[in-house]
CSV table of C-alpha atoms in Angstrom, one decimal:
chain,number,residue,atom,x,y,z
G,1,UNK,CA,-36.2,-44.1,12.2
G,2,UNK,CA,-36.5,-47.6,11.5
G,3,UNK,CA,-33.9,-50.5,9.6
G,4,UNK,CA,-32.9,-48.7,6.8
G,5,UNK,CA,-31.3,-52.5,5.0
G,6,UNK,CA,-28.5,-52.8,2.9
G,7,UNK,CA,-30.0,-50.5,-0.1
G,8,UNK,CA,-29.2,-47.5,1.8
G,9,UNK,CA,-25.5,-48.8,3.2
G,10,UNK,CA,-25.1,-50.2,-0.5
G,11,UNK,CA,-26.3,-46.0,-1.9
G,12,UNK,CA,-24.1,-44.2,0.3
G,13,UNK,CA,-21.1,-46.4,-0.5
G,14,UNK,CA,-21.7,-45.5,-4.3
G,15,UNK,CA,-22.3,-41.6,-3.4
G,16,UNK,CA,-19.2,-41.3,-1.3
G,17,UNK,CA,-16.8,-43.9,-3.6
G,18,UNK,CA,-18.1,-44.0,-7.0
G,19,UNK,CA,-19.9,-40.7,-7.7
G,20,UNK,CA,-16.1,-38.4,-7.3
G,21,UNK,CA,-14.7,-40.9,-10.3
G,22,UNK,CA,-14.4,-39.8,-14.0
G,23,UNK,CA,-15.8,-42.7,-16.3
G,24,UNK,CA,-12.7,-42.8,-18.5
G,25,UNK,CA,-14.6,-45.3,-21.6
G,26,UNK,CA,-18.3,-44.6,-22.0
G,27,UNK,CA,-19.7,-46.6,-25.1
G,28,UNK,CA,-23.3,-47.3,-25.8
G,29,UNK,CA,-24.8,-49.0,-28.6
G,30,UNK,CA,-27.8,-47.8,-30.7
G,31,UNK,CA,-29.7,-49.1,-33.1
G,32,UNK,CA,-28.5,-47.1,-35.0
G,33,UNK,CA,-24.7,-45.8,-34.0
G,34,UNK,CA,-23.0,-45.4,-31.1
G,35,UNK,CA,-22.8,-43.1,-27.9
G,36,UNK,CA,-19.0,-42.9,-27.3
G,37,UNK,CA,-16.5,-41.1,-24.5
G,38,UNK,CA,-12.7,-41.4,-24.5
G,39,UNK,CA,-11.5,-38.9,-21.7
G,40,UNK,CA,-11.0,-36.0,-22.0
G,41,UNK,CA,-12.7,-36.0,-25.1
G,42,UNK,CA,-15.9,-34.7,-25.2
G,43,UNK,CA,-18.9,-37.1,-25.8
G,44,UNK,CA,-19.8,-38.2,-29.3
G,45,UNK,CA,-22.5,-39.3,-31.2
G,46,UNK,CA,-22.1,-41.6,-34.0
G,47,UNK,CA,-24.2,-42.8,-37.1
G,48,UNK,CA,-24.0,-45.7,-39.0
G,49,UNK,CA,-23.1,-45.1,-42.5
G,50,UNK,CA,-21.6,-47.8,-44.9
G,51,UNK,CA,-20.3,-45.2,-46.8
G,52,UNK,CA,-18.1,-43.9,-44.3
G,53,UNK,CA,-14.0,-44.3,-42.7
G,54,UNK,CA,-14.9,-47.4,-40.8
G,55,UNK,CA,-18.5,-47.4,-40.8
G,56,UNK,CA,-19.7,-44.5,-38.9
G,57,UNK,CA,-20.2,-40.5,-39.4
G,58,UNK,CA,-19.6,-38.2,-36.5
G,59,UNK,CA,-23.3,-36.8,-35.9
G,60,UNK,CA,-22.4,-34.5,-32.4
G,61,UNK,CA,-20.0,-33.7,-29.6
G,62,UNK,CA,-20.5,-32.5,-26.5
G,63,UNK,CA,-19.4,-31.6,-22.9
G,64,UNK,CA,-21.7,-33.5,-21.1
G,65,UNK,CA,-23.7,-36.8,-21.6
G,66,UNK,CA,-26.9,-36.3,-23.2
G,67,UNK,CA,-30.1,-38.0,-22.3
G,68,UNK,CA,-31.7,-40.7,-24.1
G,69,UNK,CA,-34.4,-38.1,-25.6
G,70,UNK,CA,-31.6,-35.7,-26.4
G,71,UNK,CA,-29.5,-38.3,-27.9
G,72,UNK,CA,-33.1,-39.2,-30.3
G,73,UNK,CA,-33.6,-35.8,-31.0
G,74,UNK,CA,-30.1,-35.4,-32.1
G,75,UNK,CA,-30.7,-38.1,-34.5
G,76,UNK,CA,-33.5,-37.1,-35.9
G,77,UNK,CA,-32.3,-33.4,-36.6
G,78,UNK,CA,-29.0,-35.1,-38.5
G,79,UNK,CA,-31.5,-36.9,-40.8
G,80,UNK,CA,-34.3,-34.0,-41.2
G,81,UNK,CA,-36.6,-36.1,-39.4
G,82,UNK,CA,-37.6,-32.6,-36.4
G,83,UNK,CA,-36.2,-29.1,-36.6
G,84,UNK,CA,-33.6,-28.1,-34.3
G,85,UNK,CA,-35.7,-25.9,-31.4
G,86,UNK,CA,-33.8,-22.6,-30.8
G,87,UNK,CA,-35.0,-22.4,-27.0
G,88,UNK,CA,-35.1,-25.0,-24.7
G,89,UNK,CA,-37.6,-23.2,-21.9
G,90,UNK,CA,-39.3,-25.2,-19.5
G,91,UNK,CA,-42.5,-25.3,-20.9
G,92,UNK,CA,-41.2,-27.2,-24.1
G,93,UNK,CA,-39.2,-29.3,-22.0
G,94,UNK,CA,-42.7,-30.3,-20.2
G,95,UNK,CA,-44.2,-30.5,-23.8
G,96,UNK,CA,-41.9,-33.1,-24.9
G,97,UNK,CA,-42.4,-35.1,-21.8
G,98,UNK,CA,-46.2,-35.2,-22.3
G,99,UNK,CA,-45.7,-36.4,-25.4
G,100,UNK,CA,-43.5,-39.1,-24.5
G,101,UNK,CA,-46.2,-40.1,-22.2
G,102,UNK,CA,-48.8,-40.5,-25.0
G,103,UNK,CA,-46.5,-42.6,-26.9
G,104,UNK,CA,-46.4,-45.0,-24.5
């Protein structure tokens, strides 16, 4: 095996250290709305809307964090934009990574 650097040392730090904590605040901004996480609330998914409580309409909640395609398909469901899809095989997964590709 050869030098392996400080990139390796500096990974297995974060696997052995980092990876075993709970994020406690998880917030990311959207164009429009919010990805939010107070534990040990579930995840949420807000929307903009001026005509809401303080400015946002709770669009989803979840155990888990969703990906950044899940979190766009989410939005676009809320606001009629794609039908929800009642299975998630593999081959539609590959589908909508193909045409993420071709966007591109």
């Amino acid at each position: 095996m050869g030098v392996t650097g400080f990139g390796m040392a500096g990974r297995m730090l974060r696997e052995r250290l980092l990876d075993g904590l709970t994020n406690v605040y998880y917030l990311r901004t959207l164009q429009w709305g919010a990805l939010t996480r107070v534990w040990p609330r579930s995840f949420s998914v807000w929307q903009e809307d001026a005509d809401a409580d303080g400015g946002y309409k709770l669009i989803w909640t979840g155990a888990r964090l969703p990906s950044n395609p899940e979190v766009e398909d989410i939005y676009d469901i809320t606001n009629g934009d794609k039908k929800e899809r009642k299975s998630g095989g593999m081959l539609d997964q590959f589908g909508d990574f193909v045409q993420g590709m071709m966007r591109l």
